[in-house]
PDB file of C-alpha atoms in Angstrom:
ATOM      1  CA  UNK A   1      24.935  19.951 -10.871  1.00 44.00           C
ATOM      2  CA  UNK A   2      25.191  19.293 -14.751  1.00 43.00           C
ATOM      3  CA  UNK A   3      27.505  18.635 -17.308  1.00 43.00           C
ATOM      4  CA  UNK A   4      30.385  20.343 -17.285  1.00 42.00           C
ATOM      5  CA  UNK A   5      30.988  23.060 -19.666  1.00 45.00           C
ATOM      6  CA  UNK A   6      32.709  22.167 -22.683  1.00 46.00           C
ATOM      7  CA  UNK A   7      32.581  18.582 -21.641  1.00 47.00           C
ATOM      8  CA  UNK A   8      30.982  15.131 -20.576  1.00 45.00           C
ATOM      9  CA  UNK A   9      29.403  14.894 -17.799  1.00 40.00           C
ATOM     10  CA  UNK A  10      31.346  12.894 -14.922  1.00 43.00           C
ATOM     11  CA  UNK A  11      30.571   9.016 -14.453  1.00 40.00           C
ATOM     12  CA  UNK A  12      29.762   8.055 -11.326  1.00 40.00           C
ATOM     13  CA  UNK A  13      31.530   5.276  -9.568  1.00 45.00           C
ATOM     14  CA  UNK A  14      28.404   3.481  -8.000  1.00 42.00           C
ATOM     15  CA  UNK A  15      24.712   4.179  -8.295  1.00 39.00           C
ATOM     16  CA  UNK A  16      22.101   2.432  -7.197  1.00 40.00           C
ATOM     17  CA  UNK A  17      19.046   2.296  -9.779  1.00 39.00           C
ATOM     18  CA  UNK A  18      15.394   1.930  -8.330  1.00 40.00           C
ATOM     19  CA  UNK A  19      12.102   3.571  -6.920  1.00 36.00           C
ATOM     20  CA  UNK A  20      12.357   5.200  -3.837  1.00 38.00           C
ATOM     21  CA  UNK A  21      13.833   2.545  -1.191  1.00 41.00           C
ATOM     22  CA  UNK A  22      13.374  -0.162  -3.359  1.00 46.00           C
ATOM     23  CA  UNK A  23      16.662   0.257  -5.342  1.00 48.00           C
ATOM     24  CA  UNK A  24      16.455  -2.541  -7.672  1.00 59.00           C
ATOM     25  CA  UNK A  25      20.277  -2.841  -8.427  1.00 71.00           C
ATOM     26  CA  UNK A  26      23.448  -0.772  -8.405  1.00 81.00           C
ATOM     27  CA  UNK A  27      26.120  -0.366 -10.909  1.00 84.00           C
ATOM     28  CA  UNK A  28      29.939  -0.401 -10.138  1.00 83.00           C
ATOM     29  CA  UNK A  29      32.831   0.509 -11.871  1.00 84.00           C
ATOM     30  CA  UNK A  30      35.822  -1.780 -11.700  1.00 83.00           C
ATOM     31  CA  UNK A  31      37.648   0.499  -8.597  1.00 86.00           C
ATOM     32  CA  UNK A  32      34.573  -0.246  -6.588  1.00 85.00           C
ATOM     33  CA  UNK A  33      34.744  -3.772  -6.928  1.00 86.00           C
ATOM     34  CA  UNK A  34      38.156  -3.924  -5.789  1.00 87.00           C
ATOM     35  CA  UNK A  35      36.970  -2.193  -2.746  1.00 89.00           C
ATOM     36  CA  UNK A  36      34.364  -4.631  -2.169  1.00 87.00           C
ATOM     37  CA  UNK A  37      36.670  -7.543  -2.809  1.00 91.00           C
ATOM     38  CA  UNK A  38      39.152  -5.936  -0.507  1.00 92.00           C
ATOM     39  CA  UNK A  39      36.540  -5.506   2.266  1.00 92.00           C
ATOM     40  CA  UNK A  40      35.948  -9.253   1.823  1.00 92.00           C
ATOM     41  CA  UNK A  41      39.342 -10.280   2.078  1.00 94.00           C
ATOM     42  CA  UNK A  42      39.435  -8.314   5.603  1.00 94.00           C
ATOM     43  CA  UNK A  43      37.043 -10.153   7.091  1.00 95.00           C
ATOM     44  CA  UNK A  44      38.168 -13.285   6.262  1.00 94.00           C
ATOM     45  CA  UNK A  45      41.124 -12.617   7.583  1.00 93.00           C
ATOM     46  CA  UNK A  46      39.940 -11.000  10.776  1.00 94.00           C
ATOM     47  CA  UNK A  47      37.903 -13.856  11.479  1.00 93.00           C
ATOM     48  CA  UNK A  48      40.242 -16.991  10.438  1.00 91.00           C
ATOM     49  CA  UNK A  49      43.082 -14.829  11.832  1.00 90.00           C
ATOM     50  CA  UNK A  50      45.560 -15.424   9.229  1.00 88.00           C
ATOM     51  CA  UNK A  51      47.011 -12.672   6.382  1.00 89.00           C
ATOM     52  CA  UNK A  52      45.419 -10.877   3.707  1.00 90.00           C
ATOM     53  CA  UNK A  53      47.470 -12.542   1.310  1.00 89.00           C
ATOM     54  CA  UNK A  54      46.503 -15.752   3.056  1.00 91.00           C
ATOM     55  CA  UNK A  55      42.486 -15.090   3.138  1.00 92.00           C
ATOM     56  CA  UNK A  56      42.883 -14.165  -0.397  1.00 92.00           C
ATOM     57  CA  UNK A  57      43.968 -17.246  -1.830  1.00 91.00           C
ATOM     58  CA  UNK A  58      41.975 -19.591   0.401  1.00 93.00           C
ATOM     59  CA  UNK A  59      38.917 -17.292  -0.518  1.00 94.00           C
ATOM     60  CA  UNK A  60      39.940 -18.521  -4.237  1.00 91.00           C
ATOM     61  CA  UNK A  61      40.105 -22.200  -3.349  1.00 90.00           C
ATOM     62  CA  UNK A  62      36.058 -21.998  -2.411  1.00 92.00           C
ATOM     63  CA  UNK A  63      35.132 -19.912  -5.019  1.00 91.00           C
ATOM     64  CA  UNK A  64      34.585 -16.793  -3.200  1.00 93.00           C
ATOM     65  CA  UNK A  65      32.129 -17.970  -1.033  1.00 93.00           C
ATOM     66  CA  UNK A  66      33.151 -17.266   3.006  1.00 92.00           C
ATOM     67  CA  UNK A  67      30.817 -19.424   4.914  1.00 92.00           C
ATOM     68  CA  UNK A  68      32.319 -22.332   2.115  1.00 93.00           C
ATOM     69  CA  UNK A  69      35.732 -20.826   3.842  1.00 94.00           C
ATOM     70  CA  UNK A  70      34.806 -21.176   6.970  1.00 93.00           C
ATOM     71  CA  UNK A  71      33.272 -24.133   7.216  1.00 94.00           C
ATOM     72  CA  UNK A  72      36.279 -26.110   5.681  1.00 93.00           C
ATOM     73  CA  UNK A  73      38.819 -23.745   7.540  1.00 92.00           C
ATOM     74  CA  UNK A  74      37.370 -24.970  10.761  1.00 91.00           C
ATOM     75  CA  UNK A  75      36.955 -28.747   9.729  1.00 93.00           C
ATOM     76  CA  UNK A  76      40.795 -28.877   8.248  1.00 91.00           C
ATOM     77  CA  UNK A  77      42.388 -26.265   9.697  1.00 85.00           C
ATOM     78  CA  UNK A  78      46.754 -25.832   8.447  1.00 84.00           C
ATOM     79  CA  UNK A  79      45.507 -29.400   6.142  1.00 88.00           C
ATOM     80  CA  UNK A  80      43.609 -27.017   4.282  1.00 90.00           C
ATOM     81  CA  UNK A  81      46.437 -24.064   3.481  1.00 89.00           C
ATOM     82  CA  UNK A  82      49.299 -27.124   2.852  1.00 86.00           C
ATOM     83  CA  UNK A  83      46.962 -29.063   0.353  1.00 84.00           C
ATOM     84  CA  UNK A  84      46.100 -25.207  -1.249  1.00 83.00           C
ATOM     85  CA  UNK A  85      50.044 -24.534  -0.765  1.00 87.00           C
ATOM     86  CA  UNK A  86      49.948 -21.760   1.246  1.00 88.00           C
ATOM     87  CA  UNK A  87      51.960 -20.775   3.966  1.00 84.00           C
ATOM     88  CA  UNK A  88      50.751 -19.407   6.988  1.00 77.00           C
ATOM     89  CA  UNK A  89      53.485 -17.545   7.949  1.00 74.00           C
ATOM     90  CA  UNK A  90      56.399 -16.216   6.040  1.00 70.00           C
ATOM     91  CA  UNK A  91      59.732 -17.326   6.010  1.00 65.00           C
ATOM     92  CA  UNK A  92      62.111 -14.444   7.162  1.00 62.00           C
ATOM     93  CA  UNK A  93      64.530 -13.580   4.201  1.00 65.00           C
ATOM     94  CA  UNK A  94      67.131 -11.505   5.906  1.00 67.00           C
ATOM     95  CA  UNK A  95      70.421  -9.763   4.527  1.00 69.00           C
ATOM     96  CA  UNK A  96      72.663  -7.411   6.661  1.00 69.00           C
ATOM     97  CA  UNK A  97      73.595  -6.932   2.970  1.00 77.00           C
ATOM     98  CA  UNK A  98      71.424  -5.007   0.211  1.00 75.00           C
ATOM     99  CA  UNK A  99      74.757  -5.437  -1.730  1.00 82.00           C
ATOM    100  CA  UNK A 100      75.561  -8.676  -1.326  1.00 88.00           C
ATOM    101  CA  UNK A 101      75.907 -11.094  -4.351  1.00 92.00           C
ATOM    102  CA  UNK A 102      73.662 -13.900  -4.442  1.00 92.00           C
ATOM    103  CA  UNK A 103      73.050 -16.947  -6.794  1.00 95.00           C
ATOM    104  CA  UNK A 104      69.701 -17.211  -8.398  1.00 96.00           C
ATOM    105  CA  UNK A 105      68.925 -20.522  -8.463  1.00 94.00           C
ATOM    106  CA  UNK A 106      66.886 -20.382 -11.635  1.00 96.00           C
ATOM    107  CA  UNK A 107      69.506 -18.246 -14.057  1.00 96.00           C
ATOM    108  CA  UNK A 108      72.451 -19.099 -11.724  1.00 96.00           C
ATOM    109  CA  UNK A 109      73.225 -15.286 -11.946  1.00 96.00           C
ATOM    110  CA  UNK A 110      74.782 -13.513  -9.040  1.00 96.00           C
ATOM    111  CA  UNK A 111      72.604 -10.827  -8.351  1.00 94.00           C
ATOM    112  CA  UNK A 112      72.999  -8.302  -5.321  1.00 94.00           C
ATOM    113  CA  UNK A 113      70.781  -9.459  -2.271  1.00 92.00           C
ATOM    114  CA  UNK A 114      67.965  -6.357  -2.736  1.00 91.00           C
ATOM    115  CA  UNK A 115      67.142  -7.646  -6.119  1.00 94.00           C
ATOM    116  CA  UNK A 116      66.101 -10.884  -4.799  1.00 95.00           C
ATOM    117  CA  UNK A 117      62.850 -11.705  -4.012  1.00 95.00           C
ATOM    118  CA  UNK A 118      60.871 -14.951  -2.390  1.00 94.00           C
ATOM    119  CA  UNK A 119      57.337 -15.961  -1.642  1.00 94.00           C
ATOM    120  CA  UNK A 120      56.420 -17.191   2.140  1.00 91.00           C
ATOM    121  CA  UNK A 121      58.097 -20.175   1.437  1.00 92.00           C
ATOM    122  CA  UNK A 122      61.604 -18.555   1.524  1.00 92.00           C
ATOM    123  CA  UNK A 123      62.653 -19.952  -1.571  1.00 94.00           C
ATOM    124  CA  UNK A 124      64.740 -16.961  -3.577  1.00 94.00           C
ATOM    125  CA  UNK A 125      65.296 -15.773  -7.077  1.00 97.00           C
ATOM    126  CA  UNK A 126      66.036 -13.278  -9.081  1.00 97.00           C
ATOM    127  CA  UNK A 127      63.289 -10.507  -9.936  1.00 97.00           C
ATOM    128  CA  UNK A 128      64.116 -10.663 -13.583  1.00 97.00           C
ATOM    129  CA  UNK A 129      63.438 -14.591 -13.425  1.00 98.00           C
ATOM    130  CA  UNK A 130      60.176 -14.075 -11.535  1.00 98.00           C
ATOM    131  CA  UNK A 131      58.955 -11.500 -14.228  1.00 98.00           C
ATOM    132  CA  UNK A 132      59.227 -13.750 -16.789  1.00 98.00           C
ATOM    133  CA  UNK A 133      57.983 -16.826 -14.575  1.00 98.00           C
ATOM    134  CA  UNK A 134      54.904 -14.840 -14.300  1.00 98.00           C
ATOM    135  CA  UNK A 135      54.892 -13.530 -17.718  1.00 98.00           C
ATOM    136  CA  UNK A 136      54.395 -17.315 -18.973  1.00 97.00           C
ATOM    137  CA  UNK A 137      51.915 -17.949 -16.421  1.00 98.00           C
ATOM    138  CA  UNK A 138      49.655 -15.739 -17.713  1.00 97.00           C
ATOM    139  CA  UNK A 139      49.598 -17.478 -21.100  1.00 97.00           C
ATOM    140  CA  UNK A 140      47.953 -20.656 -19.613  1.00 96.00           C
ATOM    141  CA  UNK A 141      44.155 -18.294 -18.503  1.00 97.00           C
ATOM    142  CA  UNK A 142      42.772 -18.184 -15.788  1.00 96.00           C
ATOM    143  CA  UNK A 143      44.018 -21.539 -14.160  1.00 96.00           C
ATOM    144  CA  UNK A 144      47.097 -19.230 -13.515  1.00 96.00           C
ATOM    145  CA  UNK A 145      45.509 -17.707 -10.588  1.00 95.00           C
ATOM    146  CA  UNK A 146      45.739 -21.066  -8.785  1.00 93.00           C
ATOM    147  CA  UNK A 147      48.037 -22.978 -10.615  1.00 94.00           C
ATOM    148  CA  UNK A 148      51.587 -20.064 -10.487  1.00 97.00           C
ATOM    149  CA  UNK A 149      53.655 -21.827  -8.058  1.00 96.00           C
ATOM    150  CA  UNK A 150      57.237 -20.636  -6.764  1.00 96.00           C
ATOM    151  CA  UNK A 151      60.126 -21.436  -8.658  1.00 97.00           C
ATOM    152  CA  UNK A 152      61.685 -24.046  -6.597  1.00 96.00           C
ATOM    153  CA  UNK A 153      61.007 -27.350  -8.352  1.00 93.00           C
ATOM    154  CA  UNK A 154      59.583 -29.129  -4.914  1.00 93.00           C
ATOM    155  CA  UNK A 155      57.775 -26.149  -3.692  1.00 94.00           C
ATOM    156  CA  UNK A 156      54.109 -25.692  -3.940  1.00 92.00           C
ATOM    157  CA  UNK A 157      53.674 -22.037  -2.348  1.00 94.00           C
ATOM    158  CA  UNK A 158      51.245 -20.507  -4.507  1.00 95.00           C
ATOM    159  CA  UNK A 159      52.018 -17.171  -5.745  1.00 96.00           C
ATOM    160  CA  UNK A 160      49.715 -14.470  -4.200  1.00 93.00           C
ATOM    161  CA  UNK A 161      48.508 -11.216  -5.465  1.00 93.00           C
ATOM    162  CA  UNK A 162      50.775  -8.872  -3.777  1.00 92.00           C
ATOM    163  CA  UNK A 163      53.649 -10.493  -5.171  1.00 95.00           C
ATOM    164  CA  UNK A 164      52.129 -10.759  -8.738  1.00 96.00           C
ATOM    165  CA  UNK A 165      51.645  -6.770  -8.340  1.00 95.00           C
ATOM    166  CA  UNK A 166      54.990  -6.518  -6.867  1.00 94.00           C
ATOM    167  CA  UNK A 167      57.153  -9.098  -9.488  1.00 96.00           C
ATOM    168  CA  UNK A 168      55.162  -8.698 -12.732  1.00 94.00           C
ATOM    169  CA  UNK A 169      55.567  -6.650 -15.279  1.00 96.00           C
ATOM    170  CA  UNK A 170      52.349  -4.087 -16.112  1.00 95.00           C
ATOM    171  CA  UNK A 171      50.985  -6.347 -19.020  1.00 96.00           C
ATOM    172  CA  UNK A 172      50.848  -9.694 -16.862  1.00 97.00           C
ATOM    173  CA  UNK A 173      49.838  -8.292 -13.470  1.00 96.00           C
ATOM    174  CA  UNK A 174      46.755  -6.512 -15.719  1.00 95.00           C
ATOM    175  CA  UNK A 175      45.626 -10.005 -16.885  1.00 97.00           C
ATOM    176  CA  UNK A 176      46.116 -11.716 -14.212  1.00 96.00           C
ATOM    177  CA  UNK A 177      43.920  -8.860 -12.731  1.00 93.00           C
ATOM    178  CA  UNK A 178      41.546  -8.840 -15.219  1.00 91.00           C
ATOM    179  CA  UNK A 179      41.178 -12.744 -14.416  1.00 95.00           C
ATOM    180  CA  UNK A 180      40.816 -12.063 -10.644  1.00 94.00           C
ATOM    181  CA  UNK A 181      38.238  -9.595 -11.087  1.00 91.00           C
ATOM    182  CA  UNK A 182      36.235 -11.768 -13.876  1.00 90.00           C
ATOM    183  CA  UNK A 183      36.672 -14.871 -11.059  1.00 92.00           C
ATOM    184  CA  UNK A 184      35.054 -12.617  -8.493  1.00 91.00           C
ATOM    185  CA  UNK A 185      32.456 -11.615 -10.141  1.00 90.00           C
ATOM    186  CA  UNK A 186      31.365 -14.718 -12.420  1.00 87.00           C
ATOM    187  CA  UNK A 187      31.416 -16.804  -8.788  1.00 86.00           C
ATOM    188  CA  UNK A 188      29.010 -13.918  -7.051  1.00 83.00           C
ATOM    189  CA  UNK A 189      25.084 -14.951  -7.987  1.00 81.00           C
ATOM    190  CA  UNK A 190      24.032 -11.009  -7.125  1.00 82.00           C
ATOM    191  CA  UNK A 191      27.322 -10.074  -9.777  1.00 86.00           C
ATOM    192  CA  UNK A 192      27.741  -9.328 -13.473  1.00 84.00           C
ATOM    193  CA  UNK A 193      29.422  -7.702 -16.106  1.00 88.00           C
ATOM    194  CA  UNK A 194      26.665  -5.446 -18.089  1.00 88.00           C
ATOM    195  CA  UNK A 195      25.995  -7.475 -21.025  1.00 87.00           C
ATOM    196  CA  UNK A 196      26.081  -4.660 -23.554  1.00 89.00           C
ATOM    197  CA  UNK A 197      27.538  -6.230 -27.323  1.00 89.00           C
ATOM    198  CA  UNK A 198      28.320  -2.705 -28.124  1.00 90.00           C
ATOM    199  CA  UNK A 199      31.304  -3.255 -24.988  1.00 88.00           C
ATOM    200  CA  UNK A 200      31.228  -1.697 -21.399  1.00 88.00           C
ATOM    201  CA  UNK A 201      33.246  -2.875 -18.257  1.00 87.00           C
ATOM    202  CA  UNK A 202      30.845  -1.870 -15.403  1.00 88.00           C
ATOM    203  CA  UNK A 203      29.294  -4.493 -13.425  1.00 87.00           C
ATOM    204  CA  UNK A 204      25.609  -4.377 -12.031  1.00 86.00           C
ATOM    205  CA  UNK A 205      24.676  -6.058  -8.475  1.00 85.00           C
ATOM    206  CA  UNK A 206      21.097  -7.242  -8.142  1.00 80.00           C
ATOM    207  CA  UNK A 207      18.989  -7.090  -5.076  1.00 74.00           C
ATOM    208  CA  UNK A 208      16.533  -9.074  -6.239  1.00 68.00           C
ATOM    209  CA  UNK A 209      13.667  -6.507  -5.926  1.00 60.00           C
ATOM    210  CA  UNK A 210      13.243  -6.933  -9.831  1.00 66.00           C
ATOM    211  CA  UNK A 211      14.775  -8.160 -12.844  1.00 69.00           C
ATOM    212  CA  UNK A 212      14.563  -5.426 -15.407  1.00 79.00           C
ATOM    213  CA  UNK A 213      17.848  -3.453 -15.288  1.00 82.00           C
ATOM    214  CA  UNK A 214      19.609  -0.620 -16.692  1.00 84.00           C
ATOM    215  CA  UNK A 215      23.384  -0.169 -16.489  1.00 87.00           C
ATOM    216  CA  UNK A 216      24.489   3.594 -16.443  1.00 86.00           C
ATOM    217  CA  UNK A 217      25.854   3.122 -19.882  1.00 87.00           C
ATOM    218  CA  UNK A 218      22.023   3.036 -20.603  1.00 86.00           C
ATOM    219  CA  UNK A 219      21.807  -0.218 -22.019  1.00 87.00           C
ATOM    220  CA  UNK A 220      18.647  -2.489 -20.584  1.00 87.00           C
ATOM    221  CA  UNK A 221      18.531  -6.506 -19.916  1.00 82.00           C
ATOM    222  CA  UNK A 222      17.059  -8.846 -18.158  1.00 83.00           C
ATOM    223  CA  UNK A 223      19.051 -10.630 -15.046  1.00 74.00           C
ATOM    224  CA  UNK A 224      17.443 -13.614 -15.552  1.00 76.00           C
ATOM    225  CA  UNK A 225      17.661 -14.196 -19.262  1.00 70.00           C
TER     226      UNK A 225
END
């Protein structure tokens, strides 16, 4: 209705900026992209039937682009998750147990079994060891995204993004985030982040009806230029 007393008016999370039908472009926020991301994720998994977690990464490997995905998914098939070093299926990690001691293989700490953790692979470690794993990952850029492997010195499981939510600590699971999103959106031709130099973090998608935009931050540019 209007701004609200005493107050800014609210932001919203998507609107789409044009005349009449013809809406030239629309302007997300950063929790609407994960949505979209998300819903792109589901159906690549619905339709290679394999897990999220799964879709995610291979969705990585051809740089976001799902008929890339499919096309080599159907050509390759399980060559194309071992060369990416991803595991279909999970390796069931099992303790009657939470109690029980085990040796971390990277500290050589015994540690009680629920404080263990391991990718698909089934190789297990510590959760303090993984934190810090991941917390050096991080330092290498964006390469981490593909490049964070499990623990175990002849493993190749690549580590995906629940477990990076799950195992790192708030600082490196909000860059390696932050390098996710930027991946997504620098690889998407309709995507990008509104080029304001006085800083904003929305992103506009283009339709292609015309290239004169206008992020809701009210900056204007050109898409093309």
């Amino acid at each position: 209705d209007g701004d609200e007393e005493g107050g800014e008016p609210k932001m919203p999370k998507s609107l789409p900026i044009g005349l009449g039908r013809q809406v030239s472009h629309e302007v997300m926020d950063k929790n609407l992209l994960a949505e979209e991301k998300m819903r792109l994720l589901r159906e690549a998994s619905e339709v290679l039937r394999v897990p999220i977690r799964v879709a995610g990464q291979l969705l990585l490997k051809c740089k976001w682009d799902p008929n890339a995905l499919v096309e080599r998914y159907v050509a390759e098939g399980d060559k194309m998750l071992e060369d990416a070093g991803i595991s279909r299926d999970a390796v069931a990690v099992e303790r009657d147990d939470p109690d029980e001691e085990i040796e971390c293989e990277a500290c050589f700490d015994d540690v009680p079994a629920s404080k263990m953790f391991a990718l698909a692979c089934g190789h297990e470690f510590c959760k303090t060891c993984w934190e810090g794993h991941l917390s050096e990952a991080v330092k290498e850029g964006p390469v981490c995204l593909e490049t964070t492997t499990c623990m175990n010195a002849e493993c190749n499981e690549v580590v995906d993004e629940g477990s990076w939510a799950q195992l790192g600590d708030e600082d490196a699971y909000a860059t390696y985030n932050r390098f996710l999103l930027r991946s997504f959106i620098d690889l998407q031709p309709s995507m990008l982040w509104c080029p304001n130099p006085s800083g904003c973090d929305r992103i506009v998608k283009y339709s292609g009806l015309r290239s004169d935009l206008q992020c809701t931050c009210g900056y204007r540019f050109c898409f093309n230029c």
